[in-house]
PDB file of C-alpha atoms and ligand atoms in Angstrom:
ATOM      1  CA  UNK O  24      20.584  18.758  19.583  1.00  0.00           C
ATOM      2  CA  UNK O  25      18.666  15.772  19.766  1.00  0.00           C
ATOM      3  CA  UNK O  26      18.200  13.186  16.887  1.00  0.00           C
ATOM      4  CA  UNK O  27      14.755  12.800  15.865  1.00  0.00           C
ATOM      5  CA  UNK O  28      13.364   9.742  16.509  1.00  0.00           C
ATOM      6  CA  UNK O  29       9.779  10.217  15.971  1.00  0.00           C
ATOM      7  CA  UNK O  30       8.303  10.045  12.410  1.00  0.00           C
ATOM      8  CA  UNK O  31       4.753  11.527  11.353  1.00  0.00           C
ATOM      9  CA  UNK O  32       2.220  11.604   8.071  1.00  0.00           C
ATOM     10  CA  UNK O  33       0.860  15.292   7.965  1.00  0.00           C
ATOM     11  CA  UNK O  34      -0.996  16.035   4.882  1.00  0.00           C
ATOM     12  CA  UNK O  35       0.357  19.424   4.262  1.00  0.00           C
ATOM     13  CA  UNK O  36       3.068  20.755   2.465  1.00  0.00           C
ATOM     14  CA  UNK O  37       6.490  20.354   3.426  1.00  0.00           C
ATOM     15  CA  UNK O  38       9.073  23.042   2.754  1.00  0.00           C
ATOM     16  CA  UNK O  39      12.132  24.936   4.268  1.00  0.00           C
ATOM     17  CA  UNK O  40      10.596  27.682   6.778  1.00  0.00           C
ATOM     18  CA  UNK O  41       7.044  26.007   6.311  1.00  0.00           C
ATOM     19  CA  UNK O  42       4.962  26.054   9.479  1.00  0.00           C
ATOM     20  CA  UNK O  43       3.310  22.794  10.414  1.00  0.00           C
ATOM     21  CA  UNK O  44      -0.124  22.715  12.162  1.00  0.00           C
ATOM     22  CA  UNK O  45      -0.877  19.883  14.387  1.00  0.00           C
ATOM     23  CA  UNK O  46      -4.376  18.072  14.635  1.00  0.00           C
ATOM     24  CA  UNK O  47      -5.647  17.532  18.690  1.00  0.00           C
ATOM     25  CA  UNK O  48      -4.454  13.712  17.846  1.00  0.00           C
ATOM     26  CA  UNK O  49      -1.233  14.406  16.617  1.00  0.00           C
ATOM     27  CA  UNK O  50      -0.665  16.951  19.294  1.00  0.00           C
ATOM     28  CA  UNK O  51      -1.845  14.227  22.069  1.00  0.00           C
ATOM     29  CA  UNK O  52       0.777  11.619  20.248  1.00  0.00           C
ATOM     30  CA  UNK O  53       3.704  13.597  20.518  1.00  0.00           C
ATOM     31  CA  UNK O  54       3.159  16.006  23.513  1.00  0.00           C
ATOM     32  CA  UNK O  55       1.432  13.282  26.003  1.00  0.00           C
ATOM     33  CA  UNK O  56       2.432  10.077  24.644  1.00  0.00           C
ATOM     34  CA  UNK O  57       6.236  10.735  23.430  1.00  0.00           C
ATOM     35  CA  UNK O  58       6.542  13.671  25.912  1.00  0.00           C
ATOM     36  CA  UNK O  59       8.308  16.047  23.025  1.00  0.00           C
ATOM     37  CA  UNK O  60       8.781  19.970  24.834  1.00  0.00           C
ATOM     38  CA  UNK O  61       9.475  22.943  22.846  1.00  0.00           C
ATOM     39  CA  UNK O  62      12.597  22.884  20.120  1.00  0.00           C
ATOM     40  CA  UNK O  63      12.240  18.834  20.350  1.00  0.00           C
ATOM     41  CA  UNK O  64      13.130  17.777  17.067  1.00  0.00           C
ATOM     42  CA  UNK O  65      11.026  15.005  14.567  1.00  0.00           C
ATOM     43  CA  UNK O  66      10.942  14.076  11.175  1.00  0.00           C
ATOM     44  CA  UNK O  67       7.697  14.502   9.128  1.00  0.00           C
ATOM     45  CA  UNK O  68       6.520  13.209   5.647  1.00  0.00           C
ATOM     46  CA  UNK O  69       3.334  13.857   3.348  1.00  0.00           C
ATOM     47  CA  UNK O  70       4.145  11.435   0.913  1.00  0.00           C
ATOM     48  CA  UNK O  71       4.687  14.257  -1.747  1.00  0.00           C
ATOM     49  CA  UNK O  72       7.726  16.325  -0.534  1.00  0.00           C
ATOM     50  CA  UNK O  73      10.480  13.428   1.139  1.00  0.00           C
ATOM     51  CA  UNK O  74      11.062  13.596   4.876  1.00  0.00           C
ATOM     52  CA  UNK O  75      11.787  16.881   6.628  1.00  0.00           C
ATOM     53  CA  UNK O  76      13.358  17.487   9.907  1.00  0.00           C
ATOM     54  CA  UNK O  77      10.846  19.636  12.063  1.00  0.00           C
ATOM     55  CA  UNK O  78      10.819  21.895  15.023  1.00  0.00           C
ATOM     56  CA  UNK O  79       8.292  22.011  18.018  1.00  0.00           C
ATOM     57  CA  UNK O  80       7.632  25.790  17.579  1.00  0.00           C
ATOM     58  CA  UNK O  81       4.572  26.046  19.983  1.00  0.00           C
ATOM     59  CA  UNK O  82       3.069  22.942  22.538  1.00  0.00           C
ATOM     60  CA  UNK O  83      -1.253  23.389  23.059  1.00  0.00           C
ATOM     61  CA  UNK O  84      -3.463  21.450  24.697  1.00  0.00           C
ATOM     62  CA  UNK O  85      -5.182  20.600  21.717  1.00  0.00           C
ATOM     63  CA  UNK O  86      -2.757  21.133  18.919  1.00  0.00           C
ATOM     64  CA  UNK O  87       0.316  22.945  18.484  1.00  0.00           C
ATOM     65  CA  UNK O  88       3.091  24.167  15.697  1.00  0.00           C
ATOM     66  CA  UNK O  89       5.880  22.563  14.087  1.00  0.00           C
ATOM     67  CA  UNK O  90       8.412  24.246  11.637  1.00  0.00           C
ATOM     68  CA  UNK O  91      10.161  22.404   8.871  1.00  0.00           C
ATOM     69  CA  UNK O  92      14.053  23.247   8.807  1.00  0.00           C
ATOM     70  CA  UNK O  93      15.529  20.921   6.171  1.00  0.00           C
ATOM     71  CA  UNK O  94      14.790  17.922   3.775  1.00  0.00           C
ATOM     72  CA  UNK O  95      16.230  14.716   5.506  1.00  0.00           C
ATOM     73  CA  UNK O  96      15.602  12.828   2.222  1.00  0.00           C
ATOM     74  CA  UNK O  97      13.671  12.992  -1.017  1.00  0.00           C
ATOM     75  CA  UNK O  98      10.758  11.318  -2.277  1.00  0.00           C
ATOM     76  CA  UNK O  99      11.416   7.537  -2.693  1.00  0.00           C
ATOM     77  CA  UNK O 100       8.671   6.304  -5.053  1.00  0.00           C
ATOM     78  CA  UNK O 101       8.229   2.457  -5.330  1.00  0.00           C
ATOM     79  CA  UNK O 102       8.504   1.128  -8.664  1.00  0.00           C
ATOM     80  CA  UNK O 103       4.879   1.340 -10.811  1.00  0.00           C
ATOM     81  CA  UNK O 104       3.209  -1.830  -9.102  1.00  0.00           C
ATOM     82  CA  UNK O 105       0.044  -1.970  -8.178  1.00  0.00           C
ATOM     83  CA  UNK O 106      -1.749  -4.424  -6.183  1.00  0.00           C
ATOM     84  CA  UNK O 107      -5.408  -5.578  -7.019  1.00  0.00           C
ATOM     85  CA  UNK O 108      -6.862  -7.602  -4.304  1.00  0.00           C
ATOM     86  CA  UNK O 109     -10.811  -9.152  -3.745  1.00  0.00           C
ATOM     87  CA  UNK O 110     -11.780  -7.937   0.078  1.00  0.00           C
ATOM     88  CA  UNK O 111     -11.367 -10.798   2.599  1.00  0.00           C
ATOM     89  CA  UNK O 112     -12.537 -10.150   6.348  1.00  0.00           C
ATOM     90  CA  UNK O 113     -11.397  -7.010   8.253  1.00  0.00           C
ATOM     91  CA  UNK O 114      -7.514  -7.655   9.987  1.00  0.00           C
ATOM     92  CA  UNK O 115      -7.040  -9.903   7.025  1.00  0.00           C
ATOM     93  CA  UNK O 116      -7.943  -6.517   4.310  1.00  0.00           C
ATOM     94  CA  UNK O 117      -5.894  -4.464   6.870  1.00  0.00           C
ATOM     95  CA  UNK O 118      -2.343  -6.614   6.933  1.00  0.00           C
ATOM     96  CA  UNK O 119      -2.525  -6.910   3.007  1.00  0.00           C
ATOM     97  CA  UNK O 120      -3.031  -3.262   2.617  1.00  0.00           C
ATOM     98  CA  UNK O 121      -0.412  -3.338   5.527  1.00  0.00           C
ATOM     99  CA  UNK O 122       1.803  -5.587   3.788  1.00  0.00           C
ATOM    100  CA  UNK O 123       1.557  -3.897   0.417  1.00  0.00           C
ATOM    101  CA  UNK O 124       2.686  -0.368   1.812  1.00  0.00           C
ATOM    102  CA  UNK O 125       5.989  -2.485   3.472  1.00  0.00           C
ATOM    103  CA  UNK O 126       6.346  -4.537   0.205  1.00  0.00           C
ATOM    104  CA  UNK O 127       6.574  -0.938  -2.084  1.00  0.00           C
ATOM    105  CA  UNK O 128       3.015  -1.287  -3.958  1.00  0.00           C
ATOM    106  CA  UNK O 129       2.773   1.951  -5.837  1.00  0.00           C
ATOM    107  CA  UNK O 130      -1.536   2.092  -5.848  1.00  0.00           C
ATOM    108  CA  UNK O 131      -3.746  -0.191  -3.821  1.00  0.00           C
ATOM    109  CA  UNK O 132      -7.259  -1.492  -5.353  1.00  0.00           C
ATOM    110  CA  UNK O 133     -10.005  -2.996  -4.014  1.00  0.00           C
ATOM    111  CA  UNK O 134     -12.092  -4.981  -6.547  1.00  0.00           C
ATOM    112  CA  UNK O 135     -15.185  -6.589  -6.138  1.00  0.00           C
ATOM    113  CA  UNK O 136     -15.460  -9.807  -7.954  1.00  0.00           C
ATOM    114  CA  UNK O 137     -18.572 -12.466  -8.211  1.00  0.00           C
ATOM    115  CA  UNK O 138     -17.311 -14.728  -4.828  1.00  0.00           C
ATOM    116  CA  UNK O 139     -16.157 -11.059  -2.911  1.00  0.00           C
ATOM    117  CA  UNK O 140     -18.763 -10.721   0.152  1.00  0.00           C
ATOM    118  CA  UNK O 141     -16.940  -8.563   2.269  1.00  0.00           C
ATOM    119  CA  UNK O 142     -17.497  -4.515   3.031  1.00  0.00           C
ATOM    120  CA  UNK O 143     -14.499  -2.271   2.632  1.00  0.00           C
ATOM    121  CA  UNK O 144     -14.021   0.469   4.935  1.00  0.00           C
ATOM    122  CA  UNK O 145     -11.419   2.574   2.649  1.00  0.00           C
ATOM    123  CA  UNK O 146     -10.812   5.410   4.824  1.00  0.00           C
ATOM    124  CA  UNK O 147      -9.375   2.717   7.484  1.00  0.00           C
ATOM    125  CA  UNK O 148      -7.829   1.132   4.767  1.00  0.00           C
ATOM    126  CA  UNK O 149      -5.770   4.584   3.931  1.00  0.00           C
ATOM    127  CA  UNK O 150      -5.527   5.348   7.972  1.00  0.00           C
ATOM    128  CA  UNK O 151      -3.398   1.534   7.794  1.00  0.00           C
ATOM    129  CA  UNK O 152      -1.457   2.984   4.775  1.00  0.00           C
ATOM    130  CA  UNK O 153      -0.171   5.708   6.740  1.00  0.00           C
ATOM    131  CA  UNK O 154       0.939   4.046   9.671  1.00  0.00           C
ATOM    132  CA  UNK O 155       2.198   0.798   7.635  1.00  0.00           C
ATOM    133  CA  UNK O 156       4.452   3.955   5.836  1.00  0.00           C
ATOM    134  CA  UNK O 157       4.892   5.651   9.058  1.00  0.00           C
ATOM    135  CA  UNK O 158       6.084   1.987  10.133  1.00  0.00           C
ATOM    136  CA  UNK O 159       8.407   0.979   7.602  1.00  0.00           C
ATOM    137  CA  UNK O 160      10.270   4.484   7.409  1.00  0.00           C
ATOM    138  CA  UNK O 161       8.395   4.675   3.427  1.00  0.00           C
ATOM    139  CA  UNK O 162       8.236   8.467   2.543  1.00  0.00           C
ATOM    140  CA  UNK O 163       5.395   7.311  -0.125  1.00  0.00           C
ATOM    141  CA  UNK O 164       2.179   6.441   0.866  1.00  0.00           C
ATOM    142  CA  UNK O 165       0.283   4.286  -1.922  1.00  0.00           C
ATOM    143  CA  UNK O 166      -3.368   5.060  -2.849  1.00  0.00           C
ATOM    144  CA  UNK O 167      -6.026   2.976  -1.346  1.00  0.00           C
ATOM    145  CA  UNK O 168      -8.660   3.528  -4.290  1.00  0.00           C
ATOM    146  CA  UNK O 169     -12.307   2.930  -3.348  1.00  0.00           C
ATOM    147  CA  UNK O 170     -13.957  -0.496  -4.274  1.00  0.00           C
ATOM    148  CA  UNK O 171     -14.756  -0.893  -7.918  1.00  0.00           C
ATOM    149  CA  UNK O 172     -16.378  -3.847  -9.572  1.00  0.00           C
ATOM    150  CA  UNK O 173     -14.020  -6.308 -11.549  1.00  0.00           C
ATOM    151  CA  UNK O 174     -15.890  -5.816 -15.290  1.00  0.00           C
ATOM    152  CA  UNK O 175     -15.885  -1.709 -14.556  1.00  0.00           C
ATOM    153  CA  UNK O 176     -11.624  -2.196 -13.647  1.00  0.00           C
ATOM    154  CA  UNK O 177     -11.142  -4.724 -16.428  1.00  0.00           C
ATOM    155  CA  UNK O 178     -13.273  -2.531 -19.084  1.00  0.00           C
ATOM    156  CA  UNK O 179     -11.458   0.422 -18.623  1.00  0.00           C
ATOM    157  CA  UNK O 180      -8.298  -1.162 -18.539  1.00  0.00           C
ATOM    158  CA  UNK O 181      -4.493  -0.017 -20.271  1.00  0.00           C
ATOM    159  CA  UNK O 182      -3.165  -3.079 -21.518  1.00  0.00           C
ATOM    160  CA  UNK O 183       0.071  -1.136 -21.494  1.00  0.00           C
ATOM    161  CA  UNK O 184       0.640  -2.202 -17.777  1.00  0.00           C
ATOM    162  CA  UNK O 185       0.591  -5.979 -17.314  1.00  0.00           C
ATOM    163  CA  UNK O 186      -1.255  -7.728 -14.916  1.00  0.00           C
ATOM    164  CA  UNK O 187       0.466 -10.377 -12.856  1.00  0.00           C
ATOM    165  CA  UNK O 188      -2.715 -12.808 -12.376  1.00  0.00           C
ATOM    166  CA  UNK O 189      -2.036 -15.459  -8.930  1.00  0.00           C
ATOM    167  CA  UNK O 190      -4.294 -17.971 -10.731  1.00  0.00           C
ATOM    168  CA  UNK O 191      -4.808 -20.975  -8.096  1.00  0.00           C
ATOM    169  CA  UNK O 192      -5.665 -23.057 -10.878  1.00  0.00           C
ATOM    170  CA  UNK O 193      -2.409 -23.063 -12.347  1.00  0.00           C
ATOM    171  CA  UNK O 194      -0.382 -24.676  -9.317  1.00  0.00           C
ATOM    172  CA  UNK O 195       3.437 -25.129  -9.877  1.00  0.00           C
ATOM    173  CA  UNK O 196       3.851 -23.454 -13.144  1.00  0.00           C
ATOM    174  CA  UNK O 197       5.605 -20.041 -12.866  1.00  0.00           C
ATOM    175  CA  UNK O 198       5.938 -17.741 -15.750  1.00  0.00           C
ATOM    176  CA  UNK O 199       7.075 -14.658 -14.243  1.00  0.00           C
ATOM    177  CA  UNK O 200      11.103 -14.639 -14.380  1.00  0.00           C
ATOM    178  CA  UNK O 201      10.514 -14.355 -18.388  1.00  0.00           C
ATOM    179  CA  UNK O 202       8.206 -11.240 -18.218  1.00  0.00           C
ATOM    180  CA  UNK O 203       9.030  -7.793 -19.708  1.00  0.00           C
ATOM    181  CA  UNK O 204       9.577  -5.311 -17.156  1.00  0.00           C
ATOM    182  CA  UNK O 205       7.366  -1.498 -17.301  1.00  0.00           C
ATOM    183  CA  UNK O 206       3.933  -0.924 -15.270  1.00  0.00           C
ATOM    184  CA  UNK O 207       2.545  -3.916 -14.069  1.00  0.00           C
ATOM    185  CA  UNK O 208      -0.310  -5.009 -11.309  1.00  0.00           C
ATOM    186  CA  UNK O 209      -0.749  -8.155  -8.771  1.00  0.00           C
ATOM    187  CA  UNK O 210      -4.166  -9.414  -8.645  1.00  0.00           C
ATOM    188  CA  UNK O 211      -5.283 -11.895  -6.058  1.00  0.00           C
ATOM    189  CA  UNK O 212      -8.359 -13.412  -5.529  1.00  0.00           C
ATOM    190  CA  UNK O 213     -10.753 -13.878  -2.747  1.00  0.00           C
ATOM    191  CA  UNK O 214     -10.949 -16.657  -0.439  1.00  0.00           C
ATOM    192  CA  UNK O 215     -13.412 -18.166  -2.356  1.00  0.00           C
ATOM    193  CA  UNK O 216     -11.347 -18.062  -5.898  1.00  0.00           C
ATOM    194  CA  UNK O 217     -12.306 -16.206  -9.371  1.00  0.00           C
ATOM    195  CA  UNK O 218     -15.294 -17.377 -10.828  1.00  0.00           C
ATOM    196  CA  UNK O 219     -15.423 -19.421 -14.362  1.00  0.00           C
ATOM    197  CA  UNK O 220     -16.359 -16.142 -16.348  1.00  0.00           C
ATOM    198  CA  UNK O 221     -14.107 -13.818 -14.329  1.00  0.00           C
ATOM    199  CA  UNK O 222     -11.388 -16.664 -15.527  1.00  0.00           C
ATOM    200  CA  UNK O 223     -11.858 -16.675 -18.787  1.00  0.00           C
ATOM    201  CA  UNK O 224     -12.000 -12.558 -19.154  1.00  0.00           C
ATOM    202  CA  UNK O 225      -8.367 -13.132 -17.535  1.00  0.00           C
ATOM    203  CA  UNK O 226      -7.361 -15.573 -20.156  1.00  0.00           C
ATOM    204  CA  UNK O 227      -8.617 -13.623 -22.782  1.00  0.00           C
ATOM    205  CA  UNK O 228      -6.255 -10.368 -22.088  1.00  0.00           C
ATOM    206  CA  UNK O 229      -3.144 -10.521 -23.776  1.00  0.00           C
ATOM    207  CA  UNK O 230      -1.465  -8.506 -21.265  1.00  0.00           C
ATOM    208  CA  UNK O 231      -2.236 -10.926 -18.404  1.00  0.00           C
ATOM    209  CA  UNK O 232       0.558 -12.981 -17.558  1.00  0.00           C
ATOM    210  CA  UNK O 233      -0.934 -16.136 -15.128  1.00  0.00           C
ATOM    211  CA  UNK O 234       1.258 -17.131 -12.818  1.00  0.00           C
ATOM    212  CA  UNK O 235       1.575 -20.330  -9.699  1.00  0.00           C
ATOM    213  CA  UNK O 236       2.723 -19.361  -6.471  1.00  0.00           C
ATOM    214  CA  UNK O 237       3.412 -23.266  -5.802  1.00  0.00           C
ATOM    215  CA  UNK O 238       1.370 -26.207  -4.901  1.00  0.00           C
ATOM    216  CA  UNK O 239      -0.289 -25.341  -2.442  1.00  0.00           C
ATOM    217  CA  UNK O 240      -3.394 -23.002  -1.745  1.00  0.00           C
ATOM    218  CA  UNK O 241      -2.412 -19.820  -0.029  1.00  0.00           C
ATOM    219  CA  UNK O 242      -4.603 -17.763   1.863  1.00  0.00           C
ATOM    220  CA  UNK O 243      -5.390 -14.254   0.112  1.00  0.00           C
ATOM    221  CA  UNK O 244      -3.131 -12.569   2.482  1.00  0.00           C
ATOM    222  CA  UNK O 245      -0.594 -14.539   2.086  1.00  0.00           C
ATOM    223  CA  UNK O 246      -0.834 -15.017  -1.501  1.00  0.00           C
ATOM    224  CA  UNK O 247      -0.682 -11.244  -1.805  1.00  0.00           C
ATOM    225  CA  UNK O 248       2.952 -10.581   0.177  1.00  0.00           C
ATOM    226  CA  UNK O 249       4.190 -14.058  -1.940  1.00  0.00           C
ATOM    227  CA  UNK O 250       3.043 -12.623  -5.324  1.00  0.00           C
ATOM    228  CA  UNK O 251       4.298  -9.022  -4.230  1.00  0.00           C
ATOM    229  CA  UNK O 252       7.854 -10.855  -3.330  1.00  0.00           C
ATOM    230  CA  UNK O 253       8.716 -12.633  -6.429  1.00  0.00           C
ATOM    231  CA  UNK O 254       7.523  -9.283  -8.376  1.00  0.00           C
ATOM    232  CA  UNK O 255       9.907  -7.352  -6.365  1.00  0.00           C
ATOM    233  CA  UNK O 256      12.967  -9.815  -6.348  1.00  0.00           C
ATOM    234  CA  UNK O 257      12.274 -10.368 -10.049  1.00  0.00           C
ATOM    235  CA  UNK O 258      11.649  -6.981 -11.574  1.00  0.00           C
ATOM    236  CA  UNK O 259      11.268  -4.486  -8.812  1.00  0.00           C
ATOM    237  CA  UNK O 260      13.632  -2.535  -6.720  1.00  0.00           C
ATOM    238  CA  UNK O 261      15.047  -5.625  -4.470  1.00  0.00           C
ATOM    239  CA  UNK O 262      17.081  -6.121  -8.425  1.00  0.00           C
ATOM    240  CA  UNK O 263      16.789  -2.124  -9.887  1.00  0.00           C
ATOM    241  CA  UNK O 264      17.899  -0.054  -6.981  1.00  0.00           C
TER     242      UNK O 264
HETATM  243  N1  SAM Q  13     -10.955 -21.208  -2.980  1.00  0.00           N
HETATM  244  C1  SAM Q  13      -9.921 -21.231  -3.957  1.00  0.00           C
HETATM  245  C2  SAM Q  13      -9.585 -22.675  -4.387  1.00  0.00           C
HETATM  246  O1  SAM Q  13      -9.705 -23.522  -3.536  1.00  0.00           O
HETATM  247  O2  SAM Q  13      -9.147 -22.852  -5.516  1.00  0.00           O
HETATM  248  C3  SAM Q  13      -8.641 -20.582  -3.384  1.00  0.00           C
HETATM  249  C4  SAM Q  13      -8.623 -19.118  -3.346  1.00  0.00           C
HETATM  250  S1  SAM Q  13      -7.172 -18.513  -2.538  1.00  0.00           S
HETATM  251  C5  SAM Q  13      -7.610 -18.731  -0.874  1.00  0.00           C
HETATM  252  C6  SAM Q  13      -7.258 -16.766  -2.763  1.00  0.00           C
HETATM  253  C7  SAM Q  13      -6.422 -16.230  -3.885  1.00  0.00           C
HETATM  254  O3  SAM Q  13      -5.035 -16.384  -3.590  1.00  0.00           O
HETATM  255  C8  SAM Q  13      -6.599 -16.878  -5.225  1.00  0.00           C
HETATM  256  O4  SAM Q  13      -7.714 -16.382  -5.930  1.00  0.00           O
HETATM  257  C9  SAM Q  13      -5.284 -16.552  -5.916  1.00  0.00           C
HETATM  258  O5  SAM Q  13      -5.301 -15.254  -6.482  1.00  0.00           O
HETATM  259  C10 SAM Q  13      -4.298 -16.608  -4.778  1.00  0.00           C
HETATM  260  N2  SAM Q  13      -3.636 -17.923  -4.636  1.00  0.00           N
HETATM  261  C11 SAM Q  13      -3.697 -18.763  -3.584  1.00  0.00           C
HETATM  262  N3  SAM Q  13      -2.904 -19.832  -3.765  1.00  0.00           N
HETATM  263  C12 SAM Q  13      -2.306 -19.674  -4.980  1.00  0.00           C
HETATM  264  C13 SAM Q  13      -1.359 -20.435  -5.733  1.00  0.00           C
HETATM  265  N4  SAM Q  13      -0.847 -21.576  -5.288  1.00  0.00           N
HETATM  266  N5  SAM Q  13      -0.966 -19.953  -6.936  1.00  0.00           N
HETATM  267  C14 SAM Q  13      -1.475 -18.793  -7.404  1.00  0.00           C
HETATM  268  N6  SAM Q  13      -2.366 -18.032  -6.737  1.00  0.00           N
HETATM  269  C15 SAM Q  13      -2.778 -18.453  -5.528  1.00  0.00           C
END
């Protein structure tokens, strides 16, 4: 039998015996593009149920059947980190959400602060989620929320989960190896910086910890995968396996 290369999302269940339906593009993708035939073999996740090995059962033109023999692996959750990020312009928005899948971000939100003039396509956004997980061989596939205004995310905030704020003002200063671990969130600004008031709601939050990511001024993106690195070598699973 041949191993299975191929790895696909499909948002249904995922169980021993369970018959998988295929949608026309996931049909085209493995019947025209990877040439799979009958009994070819590939491994499928939903982000709920681990990875399961799968069957070709039945080949259409415009869709086809897959059956789900046995779990390859469980459910691998990334640790409770979310990442907050201000919408920068499109392939930028799409390699942090990118990025953030590969980097083990448990929940992805937009927020729309007072310098944030970019639209937000989310259902792209989650389509990138998929294939970043799809990618990265990730059986978990983080929310992408919808957009939400920075006063409406910090109002109805649990200070119970710490946020880990990349201030740009602070420049050299890091705070983070001396933080409690538990639930915790990234936010990064947009290109154009938090405002004075958003600034000093930040300040004003115990459970904001404020932290340099060196010297120099980083890019959104890039500030995003930095601040998501020294979370994960410092409390996340690069240290807690
Ligand atoms: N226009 C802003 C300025 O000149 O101060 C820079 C904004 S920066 C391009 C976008 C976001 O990345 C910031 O809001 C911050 O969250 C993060 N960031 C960039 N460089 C950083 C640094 N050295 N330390 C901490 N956060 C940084």
């Amino acid at each position: 039998m041949t191993e299975a290369r191929i790895r696909l999302y499909v948002d249904q269940a995922l169980a021993a015996g369970q018959p998988v339906a295929l949608t026309e593009a996931q049909a085209n993708y493995l019947f025209n593009v990877m040439r799979l035939v009958t009994g070819s073999r590939v491994r499928l996740f939903n982000g709920r149920d681990g990875e399961w090995l799968a069957v070709v059962e039945h080949v259409a033109k415009r869709g086809g059947v897959l059956r789900c023999s046995a779990q390859s692996a469980p459910l691998i959750a990334p640790p409770d980190l979310w990442l907050i990020f201000a919408p920068i312009k499109k392939t930028r928005t799409d390699f942090i959400v990118e990025k953030a899948v590969e980097m083990g971000a448990a929940r992805i939100l937009p927020v729309q602060t007072r310098y944030t003039n970019e639209r937000l396509r989310e259902d792209k956004l989650r389509a990138h989620a998929i294939e970043a997980a799809e990618q990265c061989e990730a059986n978990y596939v983080p929310p992408v929320e919808d957009l939400v205004t920075f006063d409406r995310l910090l109002a109805g905030w649990d200070p119970a989960r710490r946020i880990l704020w990349a201030d740009e003002g602070l420049r050299g200063r890091a705070a983070l190896l001396r933080a409690p671990p538990g639930p915790w969130a990234i936010l990064i600004g947009p290109e154009g910086g938090f405002a004075p008031e958003e600034r000093a709601k930040l300040q004003a939050m115990s459970c904001v910890t404020p932290v340099s990511l060196g010297p120099r001024i980083l890019r959104a993106d890039t500030a995003a995968v930095a601040a998501l690195t020294l979370w994960q070598s410092t409390l996340g699973d690069w240290v807690q396996a």
